[in-house]
PDB file of N, CA and C in Angstrom:
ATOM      1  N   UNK A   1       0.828  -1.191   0.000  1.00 51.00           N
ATOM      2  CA  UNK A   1       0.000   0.000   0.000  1.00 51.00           C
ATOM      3  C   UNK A   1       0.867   1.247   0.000  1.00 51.00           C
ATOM      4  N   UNK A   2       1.912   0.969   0.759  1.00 49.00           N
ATOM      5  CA  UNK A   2       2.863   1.960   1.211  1.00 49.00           C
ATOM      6  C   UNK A   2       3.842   2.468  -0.486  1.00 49.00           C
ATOM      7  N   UNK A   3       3.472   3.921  -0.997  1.00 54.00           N
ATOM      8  CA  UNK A   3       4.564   3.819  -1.965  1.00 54.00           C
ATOM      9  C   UNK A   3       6.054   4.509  -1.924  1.00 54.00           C
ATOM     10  N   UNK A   4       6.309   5.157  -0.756  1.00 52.00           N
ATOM     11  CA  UNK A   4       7.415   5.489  -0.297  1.00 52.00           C
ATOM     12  C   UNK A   4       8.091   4.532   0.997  1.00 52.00           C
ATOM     13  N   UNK A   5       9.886   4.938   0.823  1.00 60.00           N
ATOM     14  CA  UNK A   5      10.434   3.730   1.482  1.00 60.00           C
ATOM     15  C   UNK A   5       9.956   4.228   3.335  1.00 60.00           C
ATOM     16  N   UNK A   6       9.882   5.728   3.378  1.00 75.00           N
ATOM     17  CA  UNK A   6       9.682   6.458   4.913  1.00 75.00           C
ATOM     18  C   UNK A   6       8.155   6.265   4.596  1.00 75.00           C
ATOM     19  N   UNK A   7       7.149   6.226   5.859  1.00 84.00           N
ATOM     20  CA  UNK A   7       5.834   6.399   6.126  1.00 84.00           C
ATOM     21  C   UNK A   7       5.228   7.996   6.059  1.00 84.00           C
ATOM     22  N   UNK A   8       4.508   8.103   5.606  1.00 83.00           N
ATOM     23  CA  UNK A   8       4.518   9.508   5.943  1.00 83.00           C
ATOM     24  C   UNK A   8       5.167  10.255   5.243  1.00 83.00           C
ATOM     25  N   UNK A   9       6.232   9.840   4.064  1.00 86.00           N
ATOM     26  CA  UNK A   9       6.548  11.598   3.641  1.00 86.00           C
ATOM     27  C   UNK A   9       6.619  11.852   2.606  1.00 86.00           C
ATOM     28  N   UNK A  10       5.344  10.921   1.837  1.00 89.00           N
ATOM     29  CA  UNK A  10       4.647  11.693   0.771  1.00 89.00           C
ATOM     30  C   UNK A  10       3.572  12.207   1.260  1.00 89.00           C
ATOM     31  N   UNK A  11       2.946  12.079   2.821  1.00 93.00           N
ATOM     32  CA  UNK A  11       1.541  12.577   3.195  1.00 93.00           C
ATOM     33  C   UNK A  11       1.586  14.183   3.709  1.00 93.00           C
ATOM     34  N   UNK A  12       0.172  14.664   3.860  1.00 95.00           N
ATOM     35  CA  UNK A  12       0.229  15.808   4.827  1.00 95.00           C
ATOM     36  C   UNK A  12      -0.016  15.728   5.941  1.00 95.00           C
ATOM     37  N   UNK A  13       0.316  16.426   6.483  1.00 97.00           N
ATOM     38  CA  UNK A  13      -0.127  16.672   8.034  1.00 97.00           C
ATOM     39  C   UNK A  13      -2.009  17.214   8.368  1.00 97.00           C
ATOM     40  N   UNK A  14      -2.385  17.128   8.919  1.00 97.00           N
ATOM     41  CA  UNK A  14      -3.831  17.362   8.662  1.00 97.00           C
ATOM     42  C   UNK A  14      -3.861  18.108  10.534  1.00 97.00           C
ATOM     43  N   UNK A  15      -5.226  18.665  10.814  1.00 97.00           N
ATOM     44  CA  UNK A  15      -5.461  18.718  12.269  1.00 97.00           C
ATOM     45  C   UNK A  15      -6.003  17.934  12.667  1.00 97.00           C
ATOM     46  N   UNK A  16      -5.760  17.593  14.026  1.00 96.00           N
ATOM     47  CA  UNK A  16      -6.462  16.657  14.898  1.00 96.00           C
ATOM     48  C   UNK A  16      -7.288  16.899  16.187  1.00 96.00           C
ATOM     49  N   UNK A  17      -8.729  16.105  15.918  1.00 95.00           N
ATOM     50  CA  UNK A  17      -9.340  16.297  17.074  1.00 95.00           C
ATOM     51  C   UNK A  17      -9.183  16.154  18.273  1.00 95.00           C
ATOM     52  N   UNK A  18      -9.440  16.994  19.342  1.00 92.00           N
ATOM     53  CA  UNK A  18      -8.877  16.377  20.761  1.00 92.00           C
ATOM     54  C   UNK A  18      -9.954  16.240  21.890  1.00 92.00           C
ATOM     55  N   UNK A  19      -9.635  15.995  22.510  1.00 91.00           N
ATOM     56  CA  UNK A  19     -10.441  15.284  23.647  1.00 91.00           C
ATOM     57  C   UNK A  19     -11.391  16.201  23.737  1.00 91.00           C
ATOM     58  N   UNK A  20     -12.895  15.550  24.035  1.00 90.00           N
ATOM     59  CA  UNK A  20     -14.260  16.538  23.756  1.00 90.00           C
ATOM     60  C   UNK A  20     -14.632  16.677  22.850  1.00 90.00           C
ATOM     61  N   UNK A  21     -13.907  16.480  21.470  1.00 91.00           N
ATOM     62  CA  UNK A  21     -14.683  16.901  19.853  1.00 91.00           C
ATOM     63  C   UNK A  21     -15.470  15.425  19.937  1.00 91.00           C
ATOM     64  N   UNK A  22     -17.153  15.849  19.710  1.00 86.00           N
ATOM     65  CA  UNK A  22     -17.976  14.763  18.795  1.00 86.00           C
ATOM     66  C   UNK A  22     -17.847  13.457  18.203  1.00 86.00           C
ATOM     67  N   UNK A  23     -16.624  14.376  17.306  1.00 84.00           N
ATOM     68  CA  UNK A  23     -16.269  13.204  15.733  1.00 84.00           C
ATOM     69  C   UNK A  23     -15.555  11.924  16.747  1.00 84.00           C
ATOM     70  N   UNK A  24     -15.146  11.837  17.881  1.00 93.00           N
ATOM     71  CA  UNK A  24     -14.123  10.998  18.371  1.00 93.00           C
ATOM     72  C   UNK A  24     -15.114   9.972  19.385  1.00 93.00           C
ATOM     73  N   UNK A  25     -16.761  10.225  19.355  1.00 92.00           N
ATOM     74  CA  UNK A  25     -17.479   9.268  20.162  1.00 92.00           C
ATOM     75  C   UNK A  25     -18.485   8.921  19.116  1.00 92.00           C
ATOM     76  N   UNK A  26     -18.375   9.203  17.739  1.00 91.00           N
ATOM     77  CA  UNK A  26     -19.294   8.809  16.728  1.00 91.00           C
ATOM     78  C   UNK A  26     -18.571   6.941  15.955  1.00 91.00           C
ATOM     79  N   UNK A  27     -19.211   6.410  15.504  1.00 94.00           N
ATOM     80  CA  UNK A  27     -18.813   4.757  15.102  1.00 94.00           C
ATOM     81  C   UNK A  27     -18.508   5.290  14.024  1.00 94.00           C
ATOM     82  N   UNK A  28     -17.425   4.489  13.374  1.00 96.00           N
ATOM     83  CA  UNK A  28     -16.044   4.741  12.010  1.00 96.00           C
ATOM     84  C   UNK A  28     -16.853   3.639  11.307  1.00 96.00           C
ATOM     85  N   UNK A  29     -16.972   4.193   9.929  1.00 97.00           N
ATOM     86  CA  UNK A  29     -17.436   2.987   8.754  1.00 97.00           C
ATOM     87  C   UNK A  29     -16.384   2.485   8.499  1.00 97.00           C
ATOM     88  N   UNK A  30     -16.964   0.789   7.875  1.00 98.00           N
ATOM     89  CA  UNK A  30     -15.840  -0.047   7.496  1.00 98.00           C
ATOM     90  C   UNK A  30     -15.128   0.636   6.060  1.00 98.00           C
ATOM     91  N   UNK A  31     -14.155   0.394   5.559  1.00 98.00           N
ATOM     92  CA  UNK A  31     -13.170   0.547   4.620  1.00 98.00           C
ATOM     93  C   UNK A  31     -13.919  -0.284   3.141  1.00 98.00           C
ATOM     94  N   UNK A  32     -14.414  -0.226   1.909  1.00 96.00           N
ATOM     95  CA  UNK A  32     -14.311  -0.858   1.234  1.00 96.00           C
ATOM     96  C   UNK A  32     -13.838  -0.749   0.346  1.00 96.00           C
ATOM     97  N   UNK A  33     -13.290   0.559  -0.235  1.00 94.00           N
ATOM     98  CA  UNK A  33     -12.386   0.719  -1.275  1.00 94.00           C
ATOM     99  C   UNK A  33     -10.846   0.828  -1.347  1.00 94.00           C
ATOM    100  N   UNK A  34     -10.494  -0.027  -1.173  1.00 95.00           N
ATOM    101  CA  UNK A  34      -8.363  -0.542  -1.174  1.00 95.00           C
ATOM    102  C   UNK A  34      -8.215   0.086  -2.566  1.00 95.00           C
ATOM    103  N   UNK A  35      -7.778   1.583  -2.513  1.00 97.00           N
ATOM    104  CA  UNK A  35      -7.673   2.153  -3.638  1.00 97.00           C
ATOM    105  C   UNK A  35      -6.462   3.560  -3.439  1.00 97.00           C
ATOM    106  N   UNK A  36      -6.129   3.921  -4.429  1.00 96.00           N
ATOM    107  CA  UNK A  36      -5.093   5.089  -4.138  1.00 96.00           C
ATOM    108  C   UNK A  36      -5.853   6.119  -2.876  1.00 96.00           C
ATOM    109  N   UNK A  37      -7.022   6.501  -3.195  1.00 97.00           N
ATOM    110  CA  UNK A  37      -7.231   7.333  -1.588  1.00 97.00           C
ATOM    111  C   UNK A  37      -7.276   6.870  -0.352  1.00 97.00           C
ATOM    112  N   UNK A  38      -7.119   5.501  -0.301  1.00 97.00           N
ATOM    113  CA  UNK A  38      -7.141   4.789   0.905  1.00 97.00           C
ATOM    114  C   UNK A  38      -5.453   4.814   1.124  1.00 97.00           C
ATOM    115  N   UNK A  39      -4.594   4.598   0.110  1.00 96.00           N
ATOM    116  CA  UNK A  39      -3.163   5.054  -0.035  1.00 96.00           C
ATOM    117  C   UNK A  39      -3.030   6.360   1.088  1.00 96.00           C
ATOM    118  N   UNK A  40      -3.443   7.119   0.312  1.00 96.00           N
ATOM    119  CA  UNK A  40      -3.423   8.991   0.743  1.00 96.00           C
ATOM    120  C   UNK A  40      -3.568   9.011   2.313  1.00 96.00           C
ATOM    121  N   UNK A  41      -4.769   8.495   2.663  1.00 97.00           N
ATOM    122  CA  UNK A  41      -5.421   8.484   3.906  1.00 97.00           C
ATOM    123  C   UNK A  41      -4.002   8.135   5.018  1.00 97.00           C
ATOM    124  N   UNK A  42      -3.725   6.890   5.020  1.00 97.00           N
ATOM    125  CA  UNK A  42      -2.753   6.071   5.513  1.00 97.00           C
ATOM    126  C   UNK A  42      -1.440   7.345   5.258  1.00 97.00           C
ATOM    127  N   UNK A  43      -0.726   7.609   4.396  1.00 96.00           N
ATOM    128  CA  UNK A  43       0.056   8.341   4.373  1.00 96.00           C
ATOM    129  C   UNK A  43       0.143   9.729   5.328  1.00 96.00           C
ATOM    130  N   UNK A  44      -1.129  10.107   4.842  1.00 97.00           N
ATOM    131  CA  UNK A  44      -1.571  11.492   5.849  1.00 97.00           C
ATOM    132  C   UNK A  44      -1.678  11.074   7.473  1.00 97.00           C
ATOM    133  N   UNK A  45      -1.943  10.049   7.545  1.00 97.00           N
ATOM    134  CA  UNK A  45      -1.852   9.542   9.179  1.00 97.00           C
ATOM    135  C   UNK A  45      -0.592   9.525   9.509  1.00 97.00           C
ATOM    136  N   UNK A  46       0.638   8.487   9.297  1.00 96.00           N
ATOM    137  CA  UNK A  46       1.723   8.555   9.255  1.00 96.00           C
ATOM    138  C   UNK A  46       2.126  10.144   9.780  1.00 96.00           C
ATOM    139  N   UNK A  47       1.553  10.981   8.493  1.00 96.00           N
ATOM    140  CA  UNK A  47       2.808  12.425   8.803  1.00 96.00           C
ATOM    141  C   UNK A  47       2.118  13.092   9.710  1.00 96.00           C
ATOM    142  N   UNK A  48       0.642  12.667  10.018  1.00 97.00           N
ATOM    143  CA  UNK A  48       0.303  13.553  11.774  1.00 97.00           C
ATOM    144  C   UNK A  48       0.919  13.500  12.428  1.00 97.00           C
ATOM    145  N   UNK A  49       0.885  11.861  13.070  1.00 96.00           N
ATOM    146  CA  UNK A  49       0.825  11.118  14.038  1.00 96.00           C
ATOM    147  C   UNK A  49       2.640  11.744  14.299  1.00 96.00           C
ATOM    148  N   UNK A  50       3.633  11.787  13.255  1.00 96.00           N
ATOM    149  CA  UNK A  50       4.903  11.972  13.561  1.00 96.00           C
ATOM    150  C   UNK A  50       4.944  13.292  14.108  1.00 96.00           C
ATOM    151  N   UNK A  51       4.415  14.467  13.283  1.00 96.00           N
ATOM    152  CA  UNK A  51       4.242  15.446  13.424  1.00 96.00           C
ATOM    153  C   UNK A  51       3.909  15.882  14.750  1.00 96.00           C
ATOM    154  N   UNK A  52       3.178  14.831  15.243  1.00 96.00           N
ATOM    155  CA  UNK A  52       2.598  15.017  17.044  1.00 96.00           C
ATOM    156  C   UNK A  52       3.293  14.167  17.851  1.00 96.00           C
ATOM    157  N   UNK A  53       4.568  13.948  17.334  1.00 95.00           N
ATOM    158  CA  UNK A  53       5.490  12.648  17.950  1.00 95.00           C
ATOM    159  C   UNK A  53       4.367  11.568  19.186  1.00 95.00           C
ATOM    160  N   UNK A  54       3.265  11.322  18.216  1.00 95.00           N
ATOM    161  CA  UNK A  54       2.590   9.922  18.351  1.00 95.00           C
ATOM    162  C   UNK A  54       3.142   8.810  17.914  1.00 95.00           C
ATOM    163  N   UNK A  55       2.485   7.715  19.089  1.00 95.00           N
ATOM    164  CA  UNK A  55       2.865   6.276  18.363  1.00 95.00           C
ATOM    165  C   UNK A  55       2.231   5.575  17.551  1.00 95.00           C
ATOM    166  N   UNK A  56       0.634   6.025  17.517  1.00 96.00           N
ATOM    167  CA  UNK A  56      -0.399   5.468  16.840  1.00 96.00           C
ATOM    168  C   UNK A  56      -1.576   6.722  16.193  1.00 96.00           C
ATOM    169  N   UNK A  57      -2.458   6.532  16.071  1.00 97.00           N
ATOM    170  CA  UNK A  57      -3.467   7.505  15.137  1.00 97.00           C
ATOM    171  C   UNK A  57      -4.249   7.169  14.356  1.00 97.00           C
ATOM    172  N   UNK A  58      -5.666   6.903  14.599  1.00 97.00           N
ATOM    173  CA  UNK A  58      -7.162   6.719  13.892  1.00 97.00           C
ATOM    174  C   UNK A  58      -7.258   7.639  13.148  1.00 97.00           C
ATOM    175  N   UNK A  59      -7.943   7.148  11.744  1.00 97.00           N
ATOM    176  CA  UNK A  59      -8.499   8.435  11.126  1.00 97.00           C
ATOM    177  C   UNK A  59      -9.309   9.153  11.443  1.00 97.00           C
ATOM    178  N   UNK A  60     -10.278   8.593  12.321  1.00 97.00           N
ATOM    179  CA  UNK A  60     -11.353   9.663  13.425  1.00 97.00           C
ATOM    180  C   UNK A  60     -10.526  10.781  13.928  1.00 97.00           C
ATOM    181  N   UNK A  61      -9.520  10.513  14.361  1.00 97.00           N
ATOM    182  CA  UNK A  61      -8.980  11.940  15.183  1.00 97.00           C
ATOM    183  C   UNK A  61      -8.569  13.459  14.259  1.00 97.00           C
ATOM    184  N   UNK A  62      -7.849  12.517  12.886  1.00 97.00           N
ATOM    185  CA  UNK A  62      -8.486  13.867  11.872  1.00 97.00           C
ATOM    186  C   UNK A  62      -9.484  13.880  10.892  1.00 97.00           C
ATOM    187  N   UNK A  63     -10.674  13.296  11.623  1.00 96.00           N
ATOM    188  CA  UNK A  63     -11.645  13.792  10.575  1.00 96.00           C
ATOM    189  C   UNK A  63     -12.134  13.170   9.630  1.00 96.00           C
ATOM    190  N   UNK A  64     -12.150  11.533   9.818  1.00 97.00           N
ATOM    191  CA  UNK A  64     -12.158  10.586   8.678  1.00 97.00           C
ATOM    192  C   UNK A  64     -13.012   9.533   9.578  1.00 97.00           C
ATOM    193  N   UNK A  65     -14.187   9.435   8.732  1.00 96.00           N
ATOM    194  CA  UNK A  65     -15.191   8.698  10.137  1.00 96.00           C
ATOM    195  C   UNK A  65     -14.897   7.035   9.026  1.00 96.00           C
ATOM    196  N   UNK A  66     -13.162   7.142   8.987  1.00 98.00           N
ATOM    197  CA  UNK A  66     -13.395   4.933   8.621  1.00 98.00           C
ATOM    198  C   UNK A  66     -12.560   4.257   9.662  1.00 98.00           C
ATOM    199  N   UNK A  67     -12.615   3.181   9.462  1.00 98.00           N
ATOM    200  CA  UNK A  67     -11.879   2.049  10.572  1.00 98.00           C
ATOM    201  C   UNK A  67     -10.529   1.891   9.771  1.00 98.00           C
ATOM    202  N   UNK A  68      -9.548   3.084  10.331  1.00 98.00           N
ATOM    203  CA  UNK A  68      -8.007   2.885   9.912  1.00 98.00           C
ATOM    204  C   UNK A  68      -7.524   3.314  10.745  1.00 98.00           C
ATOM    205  N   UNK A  69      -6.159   2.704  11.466  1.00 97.00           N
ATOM    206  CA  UNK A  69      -5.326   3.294  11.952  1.00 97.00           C
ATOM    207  C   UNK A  69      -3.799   3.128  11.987  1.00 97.00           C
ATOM    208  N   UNK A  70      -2.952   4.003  12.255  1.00 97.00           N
ATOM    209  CA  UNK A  70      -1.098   3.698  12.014  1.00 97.00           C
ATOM    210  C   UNK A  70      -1.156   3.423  13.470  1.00 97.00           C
ATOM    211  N   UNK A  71       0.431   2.499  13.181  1.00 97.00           N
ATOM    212  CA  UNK A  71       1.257   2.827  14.582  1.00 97.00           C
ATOM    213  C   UNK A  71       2.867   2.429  14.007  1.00 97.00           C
ATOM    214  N   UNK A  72       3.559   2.953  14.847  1.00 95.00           N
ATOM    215  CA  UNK A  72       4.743   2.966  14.841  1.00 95.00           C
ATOM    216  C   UNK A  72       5.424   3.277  16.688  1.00 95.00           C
ATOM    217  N   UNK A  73       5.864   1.716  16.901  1.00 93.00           N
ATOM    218  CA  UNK A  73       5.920   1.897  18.497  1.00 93.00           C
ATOM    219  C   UNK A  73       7.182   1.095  18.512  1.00 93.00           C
ATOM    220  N   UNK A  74       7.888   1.383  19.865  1.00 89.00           N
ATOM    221  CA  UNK A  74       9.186   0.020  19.816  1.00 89.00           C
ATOM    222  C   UNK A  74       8.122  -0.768  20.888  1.00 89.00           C
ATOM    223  N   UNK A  75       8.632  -1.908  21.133  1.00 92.00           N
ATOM    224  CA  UNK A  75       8.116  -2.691  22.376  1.00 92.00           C
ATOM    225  C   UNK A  75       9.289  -3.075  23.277  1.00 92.00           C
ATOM    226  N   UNK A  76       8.890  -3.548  24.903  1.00 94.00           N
ATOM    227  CA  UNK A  76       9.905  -3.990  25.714  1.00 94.00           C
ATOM    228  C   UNK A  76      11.693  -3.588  25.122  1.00 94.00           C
ATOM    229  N   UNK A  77      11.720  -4.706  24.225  1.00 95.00           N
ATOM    230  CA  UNK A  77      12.847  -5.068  24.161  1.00 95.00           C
ATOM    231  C   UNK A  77      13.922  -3.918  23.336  1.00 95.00           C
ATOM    232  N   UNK A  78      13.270  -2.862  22.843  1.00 91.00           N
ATOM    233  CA  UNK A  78      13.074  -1.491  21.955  1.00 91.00           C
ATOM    234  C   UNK A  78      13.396  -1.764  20.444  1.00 91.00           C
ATOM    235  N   UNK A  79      12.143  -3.542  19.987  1.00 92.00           N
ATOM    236  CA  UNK A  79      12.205  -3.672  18.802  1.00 92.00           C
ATOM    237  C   UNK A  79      10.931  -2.981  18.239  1.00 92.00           C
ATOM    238  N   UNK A  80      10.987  -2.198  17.149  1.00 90.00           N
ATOM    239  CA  UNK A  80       9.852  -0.988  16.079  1.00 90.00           C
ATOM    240  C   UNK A  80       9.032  -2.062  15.822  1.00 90.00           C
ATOM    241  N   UNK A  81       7.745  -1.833  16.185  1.00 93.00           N
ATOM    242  CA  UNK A  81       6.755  -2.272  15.208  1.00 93.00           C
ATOM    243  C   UNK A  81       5.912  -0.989  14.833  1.00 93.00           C
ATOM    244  N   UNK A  82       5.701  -1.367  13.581  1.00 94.00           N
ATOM    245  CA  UNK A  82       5.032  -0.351  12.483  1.00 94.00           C
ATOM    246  C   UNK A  82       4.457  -1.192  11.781  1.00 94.00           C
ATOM    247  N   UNK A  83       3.345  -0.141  11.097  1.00 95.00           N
ATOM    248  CA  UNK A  83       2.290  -0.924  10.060  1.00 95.00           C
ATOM    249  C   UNK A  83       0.997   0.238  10.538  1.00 95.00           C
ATOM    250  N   UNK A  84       0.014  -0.490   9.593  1.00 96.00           N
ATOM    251  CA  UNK A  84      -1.781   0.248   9.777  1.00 96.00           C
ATOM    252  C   UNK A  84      -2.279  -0.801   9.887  1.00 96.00           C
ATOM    253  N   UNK A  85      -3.683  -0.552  10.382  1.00 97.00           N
ATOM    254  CA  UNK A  85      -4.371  -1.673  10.345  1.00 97.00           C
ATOM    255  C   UNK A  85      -5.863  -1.003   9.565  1.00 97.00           C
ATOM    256  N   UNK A  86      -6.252  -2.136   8.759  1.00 98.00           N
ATOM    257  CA  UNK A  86      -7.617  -1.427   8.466  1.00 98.00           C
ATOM    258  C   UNK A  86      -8.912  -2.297   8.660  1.00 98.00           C
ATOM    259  N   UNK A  87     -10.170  -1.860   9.179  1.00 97.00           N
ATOM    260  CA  UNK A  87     -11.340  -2.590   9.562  1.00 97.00           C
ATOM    261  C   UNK A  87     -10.774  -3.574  10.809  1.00 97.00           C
ATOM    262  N   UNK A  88     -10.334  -2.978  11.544  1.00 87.00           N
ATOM    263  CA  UNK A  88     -10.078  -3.733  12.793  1.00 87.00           C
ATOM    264  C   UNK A  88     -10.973  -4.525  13.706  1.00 87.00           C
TER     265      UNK A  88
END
């Protein structure tokens, strides 16, 4: 899905909702089109989420009522896991 070798830096940065906005207690539709804007979407998460030196990031938080989200975290041992997940 991914067409750059970095996450995120063909995307934009977008704003994000924060605690108290609406959009973040409303239900996310499922995903059915695996298509270049579903590309975009994912990308633009990536360059928030960095942008807000986050580890993870729903598209609900900027504004995208589907079931996607990034992460990029180390665990315990401080091995990276990265990836999205979609329709979780």
């Amino acid at each position: 899905m991914r067409n750059s070798a970095i996450p995120g830096s063909s995307g934009a940065v977008r704003p994000m909702r924060l605690l108290g906005d609406e959009g973040l207690r409303s239900a996310c539709a499922e995903v059915t089109e695996f298509d270049g804007t579903l590309a975009a979407l994912v990308e633009d998460l990536y360059a928030t989420m960095y942008a807000a030196r986050g580890v993870g990031l729903a598209a609900n938080q900027i504004g995208v009522g589907l079931r996607v989200f990034v992460y990029d975290c180390p665990d315990d041992d401080d091995v990276r896991h990265l990836g999205h997940v979609v329709n979780p």
